[in-house]
Short mmCIF file of C-alpha atoms and ligand atoms in Angstrom, two decimals:
data_model
loop_
_atom_site.label_atom_id
_atom_site.label_comp_id
_atom_site.label_asym_id
_atom_site.label_seq_id
_atom_site.Cartn_x
_atom_site.Cartn_y
_atom_site.Cartn_z
CA MET A 21 -164.19 -4.00 20.21
CA ASN A 22 -166.15 -4.06 23.45
CA ILE A 23 -165.96 -6.16 26.41
CA ASN A 24 -168.81 -7.19 28.68
CA ARG A 25 -168.04 -4.92 31.70
CA ARG A 26 -168.90 -7.30 34.54
CA THR A 27 -166.91 -10.12 32.82
CA PHE A 28 -163.93 -7.72 32.29
CA LEU A 29 -163.95 -6.33 35.86
CA LYS A 30 -164.13 -9.90 37.39
CA SER A 31 -161.55 -11.38 35.06
CA SER A 32 -159.07 -8.37 35.19
CA ALA A 33 -159.11 -8.54 38.97
CA ALA A 34 -158.31 -12.24 39.08
CA LEU A 35 -155.62 -11.72 36.29
CA THR A 36 -153.93 -8.95 38.15
CA ALA A 37 -153.48 -11.47 41.00
CA ALA A 38 -152.23 -14.08 38.62
CA MET A 39 -149.73 -11.94 36.80
CA ALA A 40 -148.43 -10.47 40.16
CA THR A 41 -147.28 -14.00 41.24
CA PRO A 42 -145.67 -16.94 39.33
CA LEU A 43 -148.14 -19.24 37.88
CA SER A 44 -146.95 -22.09 40.22
CA SER A 45 -146.33 -21.83 43.88
CA ALA A 46 -143.24 -24.09 43.82
CA ALA A 47 -140.44 -22.98 45.87
CA PRO A 48 -137.48 -21.32 44.32
CA SER A 49 -134.49 -23.46 43.63
CA SER A 50 -131.23 -23.08 45.46
CA SER A 51 -128.96 -23.73 42.28
CA ARG A 52 -127.04 -20.46 42.98
CA THR A 53 -126.18 -19.41 46.51
CA THR A 54 -126.98 -15.86 45.57
CA PRO A 55 -128.97 -14.24 42.93
CA PRO A 56 -127.09 -12.55 40.01
CA SER A 57 -125.64 -9.30 41.15
CA ASP A 58 -127.72 -6.19 40.60
CA THR A 59 -126.67 -6.06 37.10
CA ILE A 60 -127.86 -8.87 34.95
CA ASN A 61 -125.51 -9.68 31.89
CA VAL A 62 -127.07 -11.09 28.75
CA GLY A 63 -125.38 -12.69 25.71
CA LEU A 64 -127.37 -13.29 22.48
CA ILE A 65 -126.78 -16.08 19.97
CA GLY A 66 -128.37 -15.49 16.72
CA CYS A 67 -128.99 -11.61 16.09
CA ARG A 68 -131.17 -11.23 13.02
CA GLY A 69 -134.76 -11.67 13.83
CA MET A 70 -136.52 -12.75 16.97
CA GLY A 71 -133.45 -12.98 18.99
CA TRP A 72 -132.84 -9.32 18.47
CA GLY A 73 -136.53 -8.62 19.37
CA ASP A 74 -135.96 -10.52 22.69
CA LEU A 75 -132.67 -8.78 23.53
CA SER A 76 -134.52 -5.49 23.05
CA ASN A 77 -137.05 -6.48 25.49
CA PHE A 78 -134.33 -7.44 27.95
CA LEU A 79 -132.44 -4.12 27.46
CA SER A 80 -135.74 -2.14 28.25
CA HIS A 81 -134.92 -3.27 31.96
CA LYS A 82 -132.46 -0.78 33.43
CA GLU A 83 -130.46 -3.53 35.32
CA VAL A 84 -129.79 -5.55 32.14
CA ARG A 85 -126.57 -5.12 30.07
CA CYS A 86 -125.76 -6.88 26.78
CA LEU A 87 -122.23 -8.10 27.23
CA ALA A 88 -121.85 -10.28 24.00
CA LEU A 89 -123.35 -11.08 20.57
CA CYS A 90 -122.77 -14.14 18.46
CA ASP A 91 -123.71 -14.60 14.98
CA ILE A 92 -122.31 -16.70 11.84
CA ASP A 93 -123.26 -13.55 9.61
CA SER A 94 -120.41 -10.99 10.38
CA GLU A 95 -122.22 -8.18 8.81
CA MET A 96 -125.33 -8.85 10.86
CA LEU A 97 -123.08 -9.18 14.00
CA SER A 98 -121.13 -5.97 13.59
CA GLY A 99 -124.35 -3.98 12.55
CA ARG A 100 -126.19 -5.28 15.80
CA ALA A 101 -123.18 -4.48 17.86
CA ASP A 102 -122.99 -0.90 16.46
CA GLU A 103 -126.77 -0.42 17.29
CA ILE A 104 -126.27 -1.29 20.86
CA ASP A 105 -123.22 0.81 21.08
CA LYS A 106 -125.18 3.79 19.74
CA LYS A 107 -128.21 3.27 21.92
CA TYR A 108 -126.33 2.22 25.24
CA GLY A 109 -122.91 3.67 24.79
CA LYS A 110 -121.11 0.33 25.21
CA ARG A 111 -120.21 -1.98 22.25
CA PRO A 112 -120.70 -5.68 23.31
CA ASP A 113 -118.05 -8.22 22.44
CA THR A 114 -118.75 -10.17 19.32
CA TYR A 115 -118.17 -13.89 18.48
CA ALA A 116 -118.75 -16.07 15.52
CA ASP A 117 -118.51 -19.25 17.66
CA TYR A 118 -121.19 -19.43 20.47
CA ARG A 119 -118.94 -21.57 22.59
CA LYS A 120 -116.81 -18.59 23.06
CA LEU A 121 -119.61 -16.43 24.19
CA LEU A 122 -120.45 -19.18 26.68
CA ASP A 123 -116.93 -18.98 28.05
CA CYS A 124 -117.63 -15.34 29.25
CA LYS A 125 -117.84 -15.93 32.92
CA ASP A 126 -119.75 -12.63 33.54
CA ILE A 127 -122.72 -13.57 31.40
CA ASP A 128 -125.80 -14.53 33.41
CA ILE A 129 -128.36 -15.22 30.80
CA VAL A 130 -127.95 -16.50 27.13
CA VAL A 131 -130.81 -15.79 24.65
CA ILE A 132 -131.02 -18.28 21.72
CA GLY A 133 -132.55 -16.82 18.65
CA THR A 134 -131.02 -19.03 16.12
CA PRO A 135 -133.00 -21.51 13.64
CA ASP A 136 -134.54 -24.39 15.32
CA HIS A 137 -132.07 -27.12 14.36
CA TRP A 138 -129.41 -25.22 16.59
CA HIS A 139 -131.58 -24.80 19.70
CA CYS A 140 -130.73 -28.10 21.37
CA LEU A 141 -126.96 -27.95 21.31
CA GLN A 142 -126.79 -24.27 22.23
CA PHE A 143 -129.30 -24.65 24.96
CA VAL A 144 -127.51 -27.74 26.40
CA ASP A 145 -124.10 -26.13 26.28
CA ALA A 146 -125.44 -23.05 27.79
CA CYS A 147 -126.84 -24.91 30.75
CA LYS A 148 -123.55 -26.71 31.10
CA ALA A 149 -121.74 -23.38 31.10
CA GLY A 150 -123.91 -22.37 34.03
CA LYS A 151 -126.05 -19.85 32.22
CA ASP A 152 -129.78 -19.16 32.55
CA VAL A 153 -131.41 -19.45 29.24
CA TYR A 154 -134.29 -17.80 27.16
CA VAL A 155 -134.56 -20.01 24.16
CA GLU A 156 -136.87 -19.23 21.27
CA LYS A 157 -139.69 -21.65 20.19
CA PRO A 158 -140.22 -24.24 19.06
CA LEU A 159 -138.17 -25.78 21.68
CA ALA A 160 -136.30 -27.92 19.09
CA ASN A 161 -136.53 -29.53 15.77
CA SER A 162 -137.10 -33.07 16.98
CA ILE A 163 -138.74 -35.03 19.87
CA ALA A 164 -135.32 -36.36 21.14
CA GLU A 165 -133.77 -32.96 21.32
CA CYS A 166 -136.77 -31.69 23.38
CA ASP A 167 -136.13 -34.61 25.83
CA ALA A 168 -132.35 -33.73 26.08
CA MET A 169 -133.01 -30.02 26.74
CA VAL A 170 -135.46 -30.89 29.64
CA ALA A 171 -132.84 -33.20 31.01
CA ALA A 172 -130.08 -30.59 30.68
CA ALA A 173 -132.13 -27.77 32.40
CA LYS A 174 -132.76 -30.18 35.19
CA ARG A 175 -129.24 -31.61 35.53
CA TYR A 176 -127.52 -28.36 35.50
CA ASN A 177 -130.28 -26.73 37.73
CA ARG A 178 -130.85 -23.79 35.33
CA ILE A 179 -133.70 -21.24 35.24
CA ALA A 180 -134.91 -21.46 31.65
CA VAL A 181 -137.80 -20.36 29.57
CA ALA A 182 -139.11 -20.84 26.11
CA GLY A 183 -140.07 -17.97 23.82
CA GLN A 184 -143.85 -18.88 23.89
CA GLN A 185 -144.63 -15.45 25.05
CA GLN A 186 -148.56 -15.88 25.00
CA ARG A 187 -148.05 -17.60 28.26
CA SER A 188 -147.37 -14.13 29.68
CA GLY A 189 -150.02 -12.21 27.76
CA LYS A 190 -152.84 -10.63 29.82
CA LEU A 191 -155.28 -11.39 26.97
CA TRP A 192 -154.57 -15.15 27.19
CA HIS A 193 -154.73 -15.29 30.94
CA GLU A 194 -158.03 -13.81 30.82
CA MET A 195 -159.06 -16.29 28.32
CA ILE A 196 -157.80 -19.20 30.43
CA GLU A 197 -159.50 -17.86 33.50
CA TYR A 198 -162.80 -17.70 31.45
CA LEU A 199 -162.34 -21.16 30.46
CA ARG A 200 -161.65 -22.32 33.90
CA GLY A 201 -164.78 -20.65 35.03
CA GLY A 202 -166.83 -23.39 33.06
CA LYS A 203 -169.36 -21.05 31.45
CA LEU A 204 -168.77 -22.81 28.05
CA GLY A 205 -170.01 -26.11 29.52
CA LYS A 206 -168.52 -29.24 28.26
CA ILE A 207 -165.74 -28.55 25.68
CA SER A 208 -165.72 -31.32 23.05
CA LYS A 209 -163.35 -29.85 20.53
CA VAL A 210 -160.55 -27.31 20.16
CA HIS A 211 -159.88 -26.20 16.69
CA VAL A 212 -156.48 -24.42 15.95
CA TRP A 213 -155.50 -22.92 12.54
CA GLY A 214 -152.64 -21.07 10.91
CA ASN A 215 -152.97 -19.81 7.35
CA PHE A 216 -149.97 -17.75 6.11
CA LYS A 217 -148.79 -16.69 2.75
CA TYR A 218 -145.09 -16.74 3.64
CA ALA A 219 -145.12 -20.53 4.27
CA GLY A 220 -146.08 -21.20 0.61
CA MET A 221 -142.81 -20.39 -1.24
CA ALA A 222 -142.13 -19.48 -4.90
CA PRO A 223 -140.27 -22.18 -6.60
CA LEU A 224 -136.72 -22.48 -5.25
CA GLY A 225 -134.20 -20.25 -7.43
CA PRO A 226 -130.76 -21.45 -8.03
CA ASP A 227 -127.98 -21.97 -5.75
CA THR A 228 -125.61 -19.08 -5.28
CA PRO A 229 -122.09 -18.46 -3.73
CA VAL A 230 -122.28 -18.08 0.04
CA PRO A 231 -122.58 -14.24 0.81
CA GLN A 232 -119.39 -12.67 2.05
CA GLY A 233 -119.00 -12.84 5.79
CA VAL A 234 -121.51 -15.72 6.28
CA ASP A 235 -120.09 -18.98 7.83
CA PHE A 236 -122.56 -21.33 6.18
CA GLU A 237 -120.82 -24.38 7.37
CA THR A 238 -121.63 -23.32 11.00
CA TRP A 239 -125.09 -22.14 10.04
CA LEU A 240 -125.78 -25.80 8.94
CA GLY A 241 -124.03 -27.06 12.03
CA PRO A 242 -125.48 -30.50 12.88
CA ALA A 243 -127.84 -30.59 9.78
CA PRO A 244 -126.74 -32.28 6.66
CA LYS A 245 -124.29 -30.68 4.19
CA VAL A 246 -125.83 -28.96 1.29
CA THR A 247 -124.95 -26.14 -1.09
CA PHE A 248 -125.89 -22.60 -0.43
CA ASN A 249 -129.36 -21.37 -1.48
CA PRO A 250 -130.62 -17.89 -0.33
CA HIS A 251 -134.16 -19.15 -0.32
CA ARG A 252 -133.23 -21.68 2.27
CA PHE A 253 -131.35 -19.44 4.62
CA HIS A 254 -132.20 -16.41 6.79
CA GLY A 255 -135.86 -16.49 7.69
CA SER A 256 -137.17 -19.00 5.12
CA TRP A 257 -135.23 -22.05 6.71
CA ARG A 258 -138.35 -22.90 8.53
CA MET A 259 -139.93 -24.35 5.42
CA PHE A 260 -137.15 -27.04 5.29
CA TRP A 261 -137.18 -30.28 7.35
CA ASP A 262 -133.49 -30.04 8.38
CA TYR A 263 -133.98 -26.75 10.08
CA GLY A 264 -137.72 -26.34 10.82
CA GLY A 265 -141.09 -27.94 10.70
CA GLY A 266 -143.28 -25.45 8.60
CA LEU A 267 -146.42 -23.56 10.04
CA ILE A 268 -147.07 -26.33 12.76
CA THR A 269 -143.77 -25.81 14.43
CA ASP A 270 -143.69 -22.19 13.70
CA TRP A 271 -147.17 -20.75 14.53
CA GLY A 272 -148.60 -24.09 15.72
CA VAL A 273 -146.54 -24.23 18.91
CA HIS A 274 -147.84 -20.74 19.92
CA LEU A 275 -151.65 -21.63 19.30
CA LEU A 276 -151.41 -25.42 20.30
CA ASP A 277 -149.79 -24.28 23.54
CA MET A 278 -152.97 -22.09 24.28
CA ALA A 279 -155.18 -25.25 23.33
CA LEU A 280 -153.19 -27.51 25.74
CA TRP A 281 -153.10 -24.87 28.53
CA GLY A 282 -156.94 -24.27 27.87
CA MET A 283 -157.74 -27.76 28.13
CA ASP A 284 -155.19 -28.53 30.93
CA VAL A 285 -153.49 -31.12 29.01
CA GLN A 286 -150.11 -32.39 30.62
CA THR A 287 -149.25 -35.52 28.34
CA VAL A 288 -148.87 -36.53 24.51
CA PRO A 289 -152.29 -37.32 22.96
CA LEU A 290 -153.82 -40.95 23.05
CA LYS A 291 -153.70 -40.92 19.22
CA THR A 292 -152.89 -38.76 16.32
CA LEU A 293 -154.57 -38.77 12.85
CA ALA A 294 -152.59 -36.52 10.39
CA ALA A 295 -153.03 -35.83 6.68
CA GLY A 296 -151.51 -33.24 4.19
CA GLY A 297 -149.19 -32.50 1.43
CA ARG A 298 -147.87 -29.88 -0.86
CA PHE A 299 -151.26 -29.54 -2.59
CA LEU A 300 -151.89 -25.76 -2.90
CA LEU A 301 -148.42 -24.90 -4.26
CA PRO A 302 -147.04 -28.24 -5.62
CA ASP A 303 -144.05 -26.42 -7.34
CA GLY A 304 -143.30 -24.36 -4.35
CA GLY A 305 -139.79 -24.24 -2.91
CA HIS A 306 -141.14 -25.20 0.57
CA GLU A 307 -140.53 -28.89 1.76
CA THR A 308 -143.10 -28.59 4.58
CA PHE A 309 -146.71 -29.16 4.03
CA ASP A 310 -148.80 -26.20 2.60
CA THR A 311 -151.98 -28.14 3.36
CA MET A 312 -152.23 -30.06 6.65
CA SER A 313 -154.94 -31.29 9.16
CA VAL A 314 -153.99 -33.18 12.33
CA THR A 315 -156.46 -34.48 14.96
CA TYR A 316 -155.23 -35.27 18.42
CA GLN A 317 -157.53 -37.55 20.33
CA PHE A 318 -158.21 -37.52 24.01
CA LYS A 319 -160.58 -39.40 26.35
CA ASP A 320 -163.47 -37.13 25.77
CA PHE A 321 -162.42 -34.22 23.32
CA LEU A 322 -160.28 -33.57 20.30
CA ILE A 323 -157.66 -30.90 19.46
CA GLU A 324 -157.44 -30.30 15.71
CA TRP A 325 -154.68 -28.40 13.85
CA GLU A 326 -155.07 -27.01 10.36
CA ASN A 327 -152.63 -25.03 8.26
CA ASN A 328 -152.95 -23.60 4.77
CA ALA A 329 -149.82 -21.91 3.50
CA GLY A 330 -149.98 -19.35 0.60
CA VAL A 331 -153.40 -18.15 1.57
CA GLU A 332 -154.62 -15.84 4.37
CA THR A 333 -158.32 -16.36 5.08
CA GLY A 334 -159.67 -18.41 7.83
CA PRO A 335 -162.68 -19.16 10.15
CA TYR A 336 -164.24 -16.23 11.92
CA GLU A 337 -162.30 -13.85 9.53
CA ARG A 338 -159.07 -14.66 11.38
CA HIS A 339 -156.07 -16.13 9.31
CA TYR A 340 -154.93 -17.69 12.45
CA GLY A 341 -156.34 -18.57 15.86
CA LEU A 342 -158.22 -21.18 17.87
CA LEU A 343 -161.64 -21.87 19.13
CA PHE A 344 -162.90 -23.85 21.95
CA ARG A 345 -166.27 -25.42 21.18
CA GLY A 346 -168.45 -25.78 24.22
CA ALA A 347 -171.96 -26.90 24.87
CA ASN A 348 -173.05 -23.31 25.78
CA GLY A 349 -170.85 -21.32 23.27
CA THR A 350 -167.77 -21.14 21.14
CA LEU A 351 -164.83 -19.09 22.33
CA VAL A 352 -162.69 -17.78 19.38
CA ALA A 353 -159.30 -16.24 20.10
CA ASN A 354 -156.04 -14.91 18.49
CA ARG A 355 -153.58 -12.09 19.37
CA GLU A 356 -156.10 -9.46 18.45
CA GLY A 357 -158.63 -10.65 21.00
CA TRP A 358 -161.24 -13.26 21.91
CA GLU A 359 -164.87 -13.45 21.69
CA VAL A 360 -167.60 -15.83 23.01
CA TYR A 361 -170.45 -16.69 20.54
CA PRO A 362 -173.30 -18.11 22.52
CA GLU A 363 -175.43 -21.12 21.73
CA GLY A 364 -178.80 -19.34 22.05
CA ASP A 365 -178.97 -17.51 25.34
CA ARG A 366 -176.93 -20.23 27.24
CA VAL A 367 -174.05 -17.92 28.01
CA LEU A 368 -173.39 -14.14 27.61
CA PRO A 369 -171.50 -12.88 24.58
CA VAL A 370 -167.94 -11.55 25.53
CA ASN A 371 -165.60 -9.50 23.54
CA VAL A 372 -161.93 -8.94 24.92
CA THR A 373 -159.40 -6.76 23.14
CA PRO A 374 -155.44 -7.06 23.91
CA ASN A 375 -153.89 -5.19 26.86
CA GLY A 376 -150.15 -4.95 26.95
CA THR A 377 -147.57 -6.89 24.89
CA ASP A 378 -146.79 -10.54 25.51
CA HIS A 379 -143.11 -10.36 24.71
CA ALA A 380 -142.35 -7.67 27.27
CA ALA A 381 -144.36 -9.33 30.01
CA HIS A 382 -142.65 -12.61 29.22
CA VAL A 383 -139.20 -11.23 29.66
CA THR A 384 -140.06 -9.29 32.75
CA ARG A 385 -141.53 -12.43 34.35
CA PHE A 386 -138.40 -14.50 33.35
CA LEU A 387 -136.12 -11.83 34.79
CA GLU A 388 -138.16 -12.07 38.02
CA CYS A 389 -137.56 -15.91 38.07
CA VAL A 390 -133.76 -15.46 37.53
CA LYS A 391 -133.50 -13.03 40.37
CA THR A 392 -135.50 -15.28 42.75
CA ARG A 393 -134.04 -18.60 41.44
CA ASN A 394 -137.68 -19.74 40.66
CA PRO A 395 -137.58 -22.47 38.08
CA GLU A 396 -141.32 -22.19 37.49
CA THR A 397 -140.84 -19.66 34.55
CA PRO A 398 -143.69 -18.61 32.55
CA CYS A 399 -143.13 -21.23 30.03
CA THR A 400 -140.89 -24.02 31.37
CA ILE A 401 -138.78 -26.28 29.09
CA GLU A 402 -141.08 -29.25 30.16
CA ASN A 403 -144.10 -27.27 28.87
CA ALA A 404 -142.35 -26.14 25.63
CA ALA A 405 -141.20 -29.76 25.02
CA LEU A 406 -144.65 -31.05 25.22
CA CYS A 407 -146.06 -28.52 22.87
CA ALA A 408 -143.27 -29.03 20.40
CA LYS A 409 -143.83 -32.75 20.51
CA TYR A 410 -147.44 -32.21 19.50
CA ALA A 411 -146.02 -30.50 16.35
CA HIS A 412 -143.47 -32.92 15.63
CA ILE A 413 -145.98 -35.91 16.04
CA GLY A 414 -148.27 -34.21 13.46
CA ASN A 415 -145.52 -33.71 10.97
CA ILE A 416 -144.31 -37.28 11.36
CA GLY A 417 -147.56 -38.63 10.75
CA VAL A 418 -148.03 -36.88 7.48
CA ARG A 419 -144.33 -37.63 6.54
CA ILE A 420 -144.78 -41.40 6.78
CA GLY A 421 -148.43 -41.40 5.47
CA ALA A 422 -149.89 -42.96 8.71
CA ALA A 423 -153.59 -43.24 9.08
CA ALA A 424 -153.16 -42.97 12.83
CA LEU A 425 -150.15 -42.74 15.14
CA VAL A 426 -149.61 -43.27 18.89
CA TYR A 427 -146.51 -41.97 20.57
CA ASP A 428 -145.44 -43.41 23.86
CA ASP A 429 -143.60 -40.69 25.65
CA ARG A 430 -142.14 -42.87 28.29
CA ALA A 431 -140.70 -45.60 25.97
CA ARG A 432 -140.05 -42.89 23.51
CA THR A 433 -141.33 -44.89 20.47
CA PHE A 434 -144.08 -44.78 18.20
CA ASP A 435 -146.33 -47.79 17.59
CA LEU A 436 -145.28 -47.66 13.91
CA ALA A 437 -141.68 -48.70 13.29
CA GLU A 438 -141.39 -46.26 10.23
CA ALA A 439 -141.99 -43.27 12.50
CA ASN A 440 -139.29 -43.93 14.87
CA PRO A 441 -136.34 -42.68 12.76
CA TYR A 442 -137.96 -39.21 12.76
CA ILE A 443 -137.67 -39.07 16.65
CA ARG A 444 -133.92 -38.19 16.76
CA PRO A 445 -131.95 -36.43 13.95
CA ALA A 446 -128.55 -37.83 12.90
CA TYR A 447 -125.91 -35.01 13.77
CA ARG A 448 -123.32 -34.20 11.29
CA SER A 449 -119.77 -34.68 12.53
CA PRO A 450 -118.10 -32.99 14.33
CA TRP A 451 -121.24 -31.97 16.16
CA LYS A 452 -122.55 -34.71 18.66
CA PHE A 453 -126.07 -35.17 19.89
CA PRO A 454 -126.07 -34.33 23.54
CA GLU A 455 -126.86 -37.49 25.29
N1 NAD B 26 -141.59 -16.10 19.85
C1 NAD B 26 -141.90 -15.67 18.56
O1 NAD B 26 -142.99 -14.97 18.48
C2 NAD B 26 -141.00 -15.88 17.57
C3 NAD B 26 -141.10 -15.16 16.24
C4 NAD B 26 -140.27 -15.35 15.17
C5 NAD B 26 -139.26 -16.34 15.33
N2 NAD B 26 -139.26 -17.01 16.49
C6 NAD B 26 -138.21 -18.11 16.60
O2 NAD B 26 -136.91 -17.41 16.77
C7 NAD B 26 -135.83 -18.33 16.12
C8 NAD B 26 -135.12 -17.43 15.08
O3 NAD B 26 -136.12 -17.12 14.18
P1 NAD B 26 -135.72 -15.88 13.21
O4 NAD B 26 -136.94 -15.67 12.25
O5 NAD B 26 -135.31 -14.77 14.05
O6 NAD B 26 -134.52 -16.50 12.35
P2 NAD B 26 -133.51 -15.67 11.28
O7 NAD B 26 -133.06 -16.47 10.18
O8 NAD B 26 -134.15 -14.25 10.95
O9 NAD B 26 -132.32 -15.34 12.34
C9 NAD B 26 -131.57 -16.38 12.85
C10 NAD B 26 -130.13 -15.75 13.17
O10 NAD B 26 -129.39 -16.97 13.68
C11 NAD B 26 -127.99 -16.83 13.18
N3 NAD B 26 -127.50 -18.20 13.29
C12 NAD B 26 -127.69 -19.27 12.64
N4 NAD B 26 -126.92 -20.30 13.19
C13 NAD B 26 -126.20 -19.80 14.22
C14 NAD B 26 -125.02 -20.28 14.98
N5 NAD B 26 -124.75 -21.53 14.94
N6 NAD B 26 -124.48 -19.46 15.82
C15 NAD B 26 -124.80 -18.07 15.89
N7 NAD B 26 -125.80 -17.51 15.08
C16 NAD B 26 -126.49 -18.38 14.23
C17 NAD B 26 -128.31 -16.30 11.75
O11 NAD B 26 -127.28 -15.88 11.09
C18 NAD B 26 -129.41 -15.32 11.91
O12 NAD B 26 -128.79 -14.01 12.19
C19 NAD B 26 -136.56 -19.52 15.51
O13 NAD B 26 -136.53 -20.53 16.42
C20 NAD B 26 -137.94 -18.99 15.43
O14 NAD B 26 -138.98 -20.06 15.40
C21 NAD B 26 -139.97 -16.83 17.50
#
């Protein structure tokens, strides 16, 4: 792929400046009297997938050590501890109960890589224990949990970031800078899409005994009690309402985040129109919608989300991505790059390819915030909460079959009574919703 040279030089110079400094100029907080010692000690909760990837990025920094790991799957836990021992020469402590990991006084940062239904409790408890936190996206599995997490980060004065790593990607910073430059003219619509085969599941197979070494009761945690089914467990839990929200909370938060950032949106939408169902694979094991369209209305533009699970073709030959439709041209983006398609000759074509990894940059920038006690992390908990709310509002709209839905973020209610029970999940005893 090529990039227009003049555009590249201009945007890369400005980007270098943007990446060298935090995105906000807010003064660092003084929650700690001193920054963590030269060594930064990290503990990971949830070691299988993304949490492990996050930890690897942390450990690529020479000042970072992993002191402890926690997982409810003992085989996973000991395997990961062995890997760290082999690579770094020191085996971390291992725990099946995350509260024991939080008791470790020497841990500075906790990484949360558990399924979405666990994020809120573990995040709030980590804040309470005085830890800084890297929590995976989506921030939480409900609107009320998002609010509780924002409140906890503030109340306990923690430095926290959500794993929406595109906020630290050069590619995306260049895109935002281009959008801010106004070359596209008036933008009337942002279309966001995610088409992924994995989210359209085969019919659910039979329940099985809980695998040896797995504490399934704790995996369920605050979610309702159910019998064990391997298709609803590691990795695939995201297609079941009690643990995740399907493609819109999985890929949607990454891409909607870029749409909200691009359009500088700081509030929930004025109105949401949502429709969908399990149309493509009606017999599939997934509970979440394989086919879904959501339109978020603003004063003078729309943001649309569309997902199709079970297939992988999409607009502009991209199976996921977003486009900003402007009067002078259309900007199309995903992690593989972004391009501008001009309306006639109103704007020059642009073609930008990725440069550097979003994940590594995100962790590096978060570590810098921890060291300087700067709460303006590359993806603040407020930012992640807003974006997750967009995903949840879309899902709730389809779940209740509403033609249109208005969420009042101050009053914390929908205009339709039947939507309100979805705001806050009922936690299963002994787990208590963090008030
Ligand atoms: N930022 C990204 O690009 C990205 C990519 C993939 C996943 N994610 C997010 O990362 C999180 C984890 O997703 P995944 O795909 O790695 O899931 P996964 O199922 O592969 O891994 C989750 C791990 O958490 C463990 N776990 C569950 N409950 C636990 C508990 N109470 N205490 C300790 N451990 C527990 C599981 O045993 C498992 O090892 C999700 O929120 C997901 O949305 C982010």
